[in-house]
Coordinates of C-alpha atoms in Angstrom, one line a residue:
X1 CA 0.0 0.0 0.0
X2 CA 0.9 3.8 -1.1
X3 CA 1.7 6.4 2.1
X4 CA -0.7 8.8 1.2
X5 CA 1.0 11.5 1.2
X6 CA 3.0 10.1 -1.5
X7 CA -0.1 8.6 -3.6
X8 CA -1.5 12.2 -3.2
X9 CA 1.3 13.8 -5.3
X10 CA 1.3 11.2 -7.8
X11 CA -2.3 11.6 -8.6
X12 CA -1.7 14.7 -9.6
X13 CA 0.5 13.6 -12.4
X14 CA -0.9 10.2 -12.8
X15 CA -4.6 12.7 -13.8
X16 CA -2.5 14.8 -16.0
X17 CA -0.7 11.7 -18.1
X18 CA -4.4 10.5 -18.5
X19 CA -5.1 13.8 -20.0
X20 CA -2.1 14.1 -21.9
X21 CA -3.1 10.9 -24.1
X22 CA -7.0 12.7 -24.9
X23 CA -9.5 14.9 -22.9
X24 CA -11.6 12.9 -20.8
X25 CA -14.4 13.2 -18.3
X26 CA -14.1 11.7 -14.8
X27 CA -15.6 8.6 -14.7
X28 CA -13.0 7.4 -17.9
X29 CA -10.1 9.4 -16.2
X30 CA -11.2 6.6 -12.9
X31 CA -11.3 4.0 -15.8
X32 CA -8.0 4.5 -17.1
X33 CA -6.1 4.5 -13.9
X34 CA -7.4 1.2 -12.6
X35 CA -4.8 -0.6 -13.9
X36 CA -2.4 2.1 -12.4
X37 CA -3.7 3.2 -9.0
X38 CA -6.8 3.2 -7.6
X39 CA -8.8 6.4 -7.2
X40 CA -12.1 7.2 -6.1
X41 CA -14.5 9.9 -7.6
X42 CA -14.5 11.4 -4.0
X43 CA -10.6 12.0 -4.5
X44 CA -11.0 12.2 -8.1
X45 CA -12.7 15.8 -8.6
X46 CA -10.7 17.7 -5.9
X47 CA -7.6 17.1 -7.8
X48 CA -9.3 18.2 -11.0
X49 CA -10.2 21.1 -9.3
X50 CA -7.1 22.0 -8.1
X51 CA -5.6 21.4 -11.3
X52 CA -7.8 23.4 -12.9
X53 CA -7.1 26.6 -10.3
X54 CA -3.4 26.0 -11.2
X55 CA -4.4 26.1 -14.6
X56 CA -2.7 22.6 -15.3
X57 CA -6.1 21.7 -17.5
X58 CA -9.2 23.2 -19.0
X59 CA -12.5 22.4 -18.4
X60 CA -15.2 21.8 -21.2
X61 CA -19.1 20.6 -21.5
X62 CA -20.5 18.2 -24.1
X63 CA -23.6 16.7 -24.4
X64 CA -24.3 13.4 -23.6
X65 CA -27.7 11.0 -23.7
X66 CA -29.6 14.4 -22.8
X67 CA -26.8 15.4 -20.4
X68 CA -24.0 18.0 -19.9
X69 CA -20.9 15.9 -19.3
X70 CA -17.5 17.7 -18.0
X71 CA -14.6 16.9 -20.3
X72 CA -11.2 17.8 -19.1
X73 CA -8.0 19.0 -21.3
X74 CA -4.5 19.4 -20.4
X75 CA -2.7 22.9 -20.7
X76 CA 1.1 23.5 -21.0
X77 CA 1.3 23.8 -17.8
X78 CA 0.1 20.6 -17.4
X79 CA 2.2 19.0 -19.2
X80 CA 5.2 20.9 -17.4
X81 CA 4.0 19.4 -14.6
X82 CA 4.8 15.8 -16.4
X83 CA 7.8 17.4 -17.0
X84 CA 9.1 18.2 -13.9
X85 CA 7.8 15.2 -12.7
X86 CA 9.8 12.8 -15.2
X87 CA 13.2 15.1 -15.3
X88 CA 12.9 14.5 -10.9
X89 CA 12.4 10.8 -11.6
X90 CA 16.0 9.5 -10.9
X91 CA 16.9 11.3 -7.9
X92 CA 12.9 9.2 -6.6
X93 CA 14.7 6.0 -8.1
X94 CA 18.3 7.3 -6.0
X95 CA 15.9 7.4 -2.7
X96 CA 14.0 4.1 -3.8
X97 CA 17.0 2.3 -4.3
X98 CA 18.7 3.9 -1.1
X99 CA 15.4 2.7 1.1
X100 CA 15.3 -0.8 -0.9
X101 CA 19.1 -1.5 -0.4
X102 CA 18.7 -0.9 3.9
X103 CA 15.7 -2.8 3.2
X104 CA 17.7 -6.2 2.0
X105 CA 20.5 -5.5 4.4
X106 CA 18.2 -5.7 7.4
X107 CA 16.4 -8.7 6.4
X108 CA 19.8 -10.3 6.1
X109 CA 20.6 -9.1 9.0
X110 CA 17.5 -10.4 10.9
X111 CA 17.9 -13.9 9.7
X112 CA 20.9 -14.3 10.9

């Protein structure tokens, strides 16, 4: 299991990448992640709001089967976001590796 706090910042990014791909609505942007991380619509729409405030992504109606459904798009800052994200990604892998590494040595260390 995620720490949340950690989970909670790679939502963020996880929600752009889905929007980087296409614009979606919530309920596919839920979709799409399953197979990633699991995210509830409770968690779901504060982070598209947020996003939205930062101006990370847009925010569109279409209609649907009589209905206006919310379609979300990703701006450049968005996508700078991924950015960032991916240029940080080997100093996370240094730490992972750092925690991953004490992790093996104290199992040894307990077995023996």
């Amino acid at each position: 299991m995620i720490d949340p706090q950690l989970k909670r910042g790679l939502l963020d990014v996880c929600v752009l990448s889905v929007l980087r791909r296409e614009d979606s609505y919530g309920y596919q942007i839920i979709k799409d992640l399953a197979g990633c991380i699991d995210i509830s619509e409770s968690t779901l729409y504060p982070i598209l709001r947020r996003l939205e405030t930062v101006g990370c992504l847009t925010v569109y109606t279409v209609e649907h089967s009589g209905r206006l459904r919310k379609f979300y798009r990703i701006t450049r800052e968005g996508v700078e976001q991924i950015d960032q994200f991916l240029d940080g990604w080997p100093e996370i892998a240094r730490v992972y590796d750092f925690i991953k590494e004490s992790a093996d040595y104290d199992a040894e260390r307990i077995s023996q």
